[in-house]
Amino acid sequence: MHHFFAEPSGVEDGRIRIEGPDAEHISRVLRIKPGEEILVSDGQGRDYLCQVEELAKGCVRVRILQERQESGELPARIWLFQGLPKSDKMDLIVQKAVELGAFCIVPTATRNAVVKLDPKKGEAKSRRWQAIAKSAAEQSKRSRIPMVLEPMPLGEAFDLVKEKNFHLCLIPYEEEQGMGSLKEAMRQLAPGGDVGVFIGPEGGFDREEIREAISQGIRPVSLGRRILRTETAGLAVLSLLMMKFEGVF
Ligand code: SAH
């Protein structure tokens, strides 16, 4: 079944208005007809099974048949703090992180990053990443559109997890030995809270950054005996967290 997002303000009296490019997509590209059923989410956690009533230029009106809560969401908010990678790797990371259930993606500037923060470009890039997040959320039938924040320095990211009182934060570090710390972290995961995952860029984290993270209560963990590329490391952790929250172990 096709899945779309609508503005929460478009939901009224048992009906939903879908406007803009999505409306065009529904009528012109997918050629959906009145009477067909689609899934509509308000991007803030509410899902509606709907029947298309009316297709007009730039606006599709649907009738709500059934409402569900957060059906496409994990029971915890997972934040991926991703060290800024080279070239357009972040596009892939955002898309996959959304599929795997991330709640928020924070491009993070670290000491060894090849890519440096440029505030002007940062804004344009996060708009692009936000658009990627939206289409990935539609494709994977999420109930929320994950946020992609503007790039922030690692120190600010540490402040953010402290302010928000995260339940658990992990920082994969290739010099960490053994799987004990990751196992222990998995045991302590519980539904309901915020979980942070810090991934270094191609150059990795430096020792000082790891020391700072530890002093903030963020736990260094190993991801096994192979070095993963930055785009693989985050996705490996997100897969693990997703399976844990889906109840596999
Ligand atoms: N510069 C490093 C590799 C960095 S890999 C080197 O070449 O040795 C990029 C990021 O992925 C790291 O900062 C870390 O967060 C994560 N990572 C990759 N492999 C890992 C592993 N085996 N254990 C823990 N973290 C890993």
Coordinates of C-alpha atoms and ligand atoms in Angstrom, one line a residue:
M1 CA 0.0 0.0 0.0
H2 CA 1.3 3.5 -0.8
H3 CA 2.3 5.7 2.1
F4 CA 2.4 9.5 2.3
F5 CA 2.9 12.2 4.9
A6 CA 0.5 15.0 5.4
E7 CA 0.7 18.1 7.6
P8 CA -0.9 17.6 11.0
S9 CA -3.0 20.7 10.1
G10 CA -4.4 18.9 7.1
V11 CA -6.2 16.4 9.4
E12 CA -9.7 17.5 10.1
D13 CA -13.2 16.0 10.7
G14 CA -12.3 12.5 9.7
R15 CA -10.6 13.6 6.5
I16 CA -7.1 14.5 5.4
R17 CA -5.9 17.0 2.8
I18 CA -2.6 16.1 1.1
E19 CA -1.1 19.0 -0.8
G20 CA 2.0 20.0 -2.8
P21 CA 4.3 17.5 -4.6
D22 CA 2.9 14.5 -2.8
A23 CA -0.6 15.3 -4.2
E24 CA 0.8 15.6 -7.7
H25 CA 2.7 12.3 -7.2
I26 CA -0.5 10.5 -6.1
S27 CA -2.7 11.7 -9.0
R28 CA -0.2 12.1 -11.9
V29 CA 2.5 9.5 -11.3
L30 CA 0.8 6.8 -9.3
R31 CA -2.6 7.5 -10.9
I32 CA -4.4 6.5 -7.8
K33 CA -8.2 6.6 -8.2
P34 CA -11.0 7.5 -5.8
G35 CA -11.9 4.5 -3.7
E36 CA -8.3 3.2 -3.4
E37 CA -6.8 2.8 0.0
I38 CA -3.5 4.5 1.1
L39 CA -1.7 5.0 4.4
V40 CA -1.2 8.5 5.6
S41 CA 1.0 9.6 8.5
D42 CA 1.1 13.1 10.0
G43 CA 4.9 12.8 10.5
Q44 CA 4.4 13.1 14.3
G45 CA 3.5 9.6 15.1
R46 CA -0.1 9.2 14.0
D47 CA -0.9 6.8 11.1
Y48 CA -4.2 6.7 9.2
L49 CA -5.6 4.0 6.9
C50 CA -7.5 6.1 4.3
Q51 CA -9.7 5.9 1.3
V52 CA -9.1 8.4 -1.5
E53 CA -12.2 10.5 -2.1
E54 CA -11.3 13.4 -4.4
L55 CA -8.3 14.2 -6.6
A56 CA -8.0 17.9 -7.5
K57 CA -5.1 19.9 -8.9
G58 CA -2.5 20.1 -6.2
C59 CA -4.8 18.6 -3.5
V60 CA -5.9 15.1 -2.7
R61 CA -8.7 14.5 -0.1
V62 CA -9.0 11.2 1.7
R63 CA -11.4 9.8 4.3
I64 CA -9.9 8.2 7.4
L65 CA -11.0 4.6 7.8
Q66 CA -8.8 3.7 10.8
E67 CA -6.3 5.4 13.1
R68 CA -3.2 3.8 14.5
Q69 CA -0.5 5.0 16.9
E70 CA 3.2 4.9 16.0
S71 CA 2.8 1.6 14.1
G72 CA 6.1 2.1 12.2
E73 CA 8.2 3.3 15.1
L74 CA 10.6 1.7 17.5
P75 CA 9.8 2.0 21.2
A76 CA 12.9 4.2 21.9
R77 CA 14.3 7.3 20.2
I78 CA 17.7 6.5 18.6
W79 CA 19.9 9.4 17.8
L80 CA 22.8 8.9 15.3
F81 CA 25.6 11.4 15.8
Q82 CA 27.5 10.8 12.6
G83 CA 31.0 12.2 12.1
L84 CA 30.9 14.2 8.9
P85 CA 31.9 11.8 6.1
K86 CA 33.5 12.6 2.8
S87 CA 31.7 13.3 -0.5
D88 CA 28.0 12.3 -0.6
K89 CA 28.2 9.4 1.8
M90 CA 25.9 11.2 4.2
D91 CA 23.1 10.8 1.7
L92 CA 23.3 7.0 2.0
I93 CA 23.8 7.1 5.8
V94 CA 20.6 9.2 6.2
Q95 CA 18.5 7.0 4.0
K96 CA 19.6 3.8 5.7
A97 CA 19.4 5.2 9.2
V98 CA 15.8 6.2 8.6
E99 CA 15.0 2.7 7.3
L100 CA 16.6 1.2 10.4
G101 CA 14.4 3.3 12.7
A102 CA 16.6 6.3 13.8
F103 CA 14.7 9.1 15.4
C104 CA 17.2 11.9 14.7
I105 CA 20.4 12.2 12.7
V106 CA 23.0 14.7 13.8
P107 CA 25.9 15.4 11.4
T108 CA 28.7 15.9 13.8
A109 CA 32.0 17.8 13.3
T110 CA 35.0 16.0 14.9
R111 CA 38.7 16.7 15.1
N112 CA 39.8 14.2 12.4
A113 CA 37.0 14.9 9.9
V114 CA 38.3 15.6 6.4
V115 CA 35.2 17.7 5.8
K116 CA 35.0 20.9 7.7
L117 CA 32.0 22.8 8.9
D118 CA 30.8 25.6 6.6
P119 CA 27.6 27.1 8.2
K120 CA 26.2 28.3 4.8
K121 CA 26.7 25.0 3.1
G122 CA 25.7 23.2 6.3
E123 CA 22.2 24.7 6.0
A124 CA 21.7 23.7 2.4
K125 CA 23.0 20.2 3.0
S126 CA 20.8 19.6 6.0
R127 CA 17.8 20.6 3.8
R128 CA 18.9 18.0 1.3
W129 CA 19.3 15.4 4.0
Q130 CA 16.0 16.2 5.5
A131 CA 14.3 15.6 2.0
I132 CA 16.1 12.3 1.8
A133 CA 14.8 11.4 5.3
K134 CA 11.3 12.2 4.3
S135 CA 11.3 10.0 1.2
A136 CA 13.0 7.2 3.1
A137 CA 10.4 7.5 5.9
E138 CA 7.6 7.2 3.2
Q139 CA 9.2 4.3 1.6
S140 CA 9.8 2.4 4.8
K141 CA 6.4 3.2 6.2
R142 CA 7.6 5.1 9.3
S143 CA 5.1 7.0 11.3
R144 CA 7.5 9.9 11.9
I145 CA 9.8 11.8 9.6
P146 CA 13.2 11.6 11.4
M147 CA 14.9 15.0 11.9
V148 CA 18.2 15.7 10.4
L149 CA 19.8 18.5 12.4
E150 CA 22.3 21.1 11.1
P151 CA 25.9 20.0 11.6
M152 CA 27.1 20.6 15.1
P153 CA 30.5 20.3 16.8
L154 CA 31.1 17.2 18.9
G155 CA 31.3 19.2 22.1
E156 CA 27.7 20.6 21.5
A157 CA 26.5 17.0 20.8
F158 CA 27.9 16.0 24.2
D159 CA 26.0 18.9 25.8
L160 CA 22.8 17.9 24.0
V161 CA 22.8 14.3 25.3
K162 CA 23.5 15.6 28.8
E163 CA 20.7 18.2 28.7
K164 CA 18.2 15.7 27.3
N165 CA 19.3 13.2 29.9
F166 CA 19.8 10.3 27.5
H167 CA 19.1 6.9 28.8
L168 CA 22.2 5.4 27.2
C169 CA 25.0 6.6 24.8
L170 CA 27.5 4.5 22.9
I171 CA 30.7 5.5 21.1
P172 CA 32.1 2.8 19.0
Y173 CA 35.9 2.9 19.2
E174 CA 38.1 0.6 17.3
E175 CA 40.7 0.4 20.1
E176 CA 38.1 -0.9 22.6
Q177 CA 38.8 -4.6 23.3
G178 CA 36.2 -7.3 23.6
M179 CA 32.5 -7.3 23.3
G180 CA 31.8 -7.0 27.1
S181 CA 30.9 -3.3 27.1
L182 CA 28.5 -3.7 24.1
K183 CA 26.8 -6.7 25.7
E184 CA 26.3 -4.8 29.0
A185 CA 24.9 -1.8 27.1
M186 CA 22.4 -4.1 25.3
R187 CA 21.3 -5.5 28.6
Q188 CA 20.6 -2.0 29.9
L189 CA 18.5 -0.8 26.9
A190 CA 14.9 -0.2 27.8
P191 CA 12.0 1.1 25.8
G192 CA 11.0 4.7 26.2
G193 CA 14.2 6.7 26.4
D194 CA 16.7 8.4 24.2
V195 CA 19.7 6.4 23.0
G196 CA 22.7 8.1 21.4
V197 CA 25.2 6.5 19.0
F198 CA 28.4 8.4 18.2
I199 CA 30.3 7.3 15.0
G200 CA 33.6 8.8 14.0
P201 CA 34.4 10.0 10.5
E202 CA 36.9 8.3 8.2
G203 CA 39.8 9.5 10.4
G204 CA 38.1 8.0 13.5
F205 CA 37.9 9.7 16.9
D206 CA 41.1 10.9 18.6
R207 CA 42.0 9.7 22.1
E208 CA 41.1 13.1 23.6
E209 CA 37.6 13.0 22.2
I210 CA 37.1 9.5 23.6
R211 CA 38.4 10.6 27.0
E212 CA 35.9 13.5 26.9
A213 CA 33.0 11.2 25.9
I214 CA 33.8 8.8 28.8
S215 CA 33.9 11.6 31.2
Q216 CA 30.3 12.4 30.1
G217 CA 29.1 8.9 30.7
I218 CA 29.2 7.8 27.1
R219 CA 30.4 4.2 26.7
P220 CA 33.1 3.2 24.3
V221 CA 32.2 -0.1 22.6
S222 CA 33.9 -2.4 20.1
L223 CA 32.1 -3.5 16.9
G224 CA 34.2 -6.6 16.5
R225 CA 37.7 -7.3 15.2
R226 CA 37.4 -5.7 11.8
I227 CA 37.5 -2.0 11.1
L228 CA 34.3 -0.9 9.5
R229 CA 34.0 2.1 7.3
T230 CA 32.2 5.1 8.9
E231 CA 29.1 4.5 6.8
T232 CA 29.0 0.8 7.9
A233 CA 29.7 1.3 11.6
G234 CA 26.5 3.4 12.3
L235 CA 24.3 1.1 10.3
A236 CA 25.7 -2.0 12.1
V237 CA 24.8 -0.4 15.5
L238 CA 21.4 0.8 14.3
S239 CA 20.6 -2.8 13.0
L240 CA 21.6 -4.2 16.4
L241 CA 19.4 -1.7 18.3
M242 CA 16.5 -2.2 15.9
M243 CA 16.5 -6.0 16.4
K244 CA 16.9 -5.5 20.2
F245 CA 13.9 -3.2 20.3
E246 CA 11.9 -5.5 18.0
G247 CA 12.4 -8.1 20.6
V248 CA 14.7 -10.5 18.9
F249 CA 16.9 -10.9 22.0
Ligands
SAH1 N1 40.6 5.8 11.5 C1 40.3 4.5 11.9 C2 38.9 3.9 11.4 C3 37.8 4.8 11.6 S1 36.3 4.0 11.1 C4 41.3 3.6 11.3 O1 41.5 3.6 10.1 O2 41.8 2.8 12.1 C5 35.1 5.2 11.5 C6 34.4 5.0 12.8 O3 33.7 3.7 12.8 C7 35.2 4.9 14.0 O4 35.5 6.2 14.5 C8 34.3 4.1 15.0 O5 33.3 5.0 15.6 C9 33.6 3.2 14.1 N2 34.3 1.9 14.0 C10 34.7 1.2 12.8 N3 35.1 0.0 13.1 C11 35.0 -0.2 14.4 C12 35.2 -1.3 15.3 N4 35.7 -2.4 14.9 N5 34.9 -1.1 16.6 C13 34.4 0.0 17.1 N6 34.2 1.1 16.3 C14 34.4 1.0 15.0

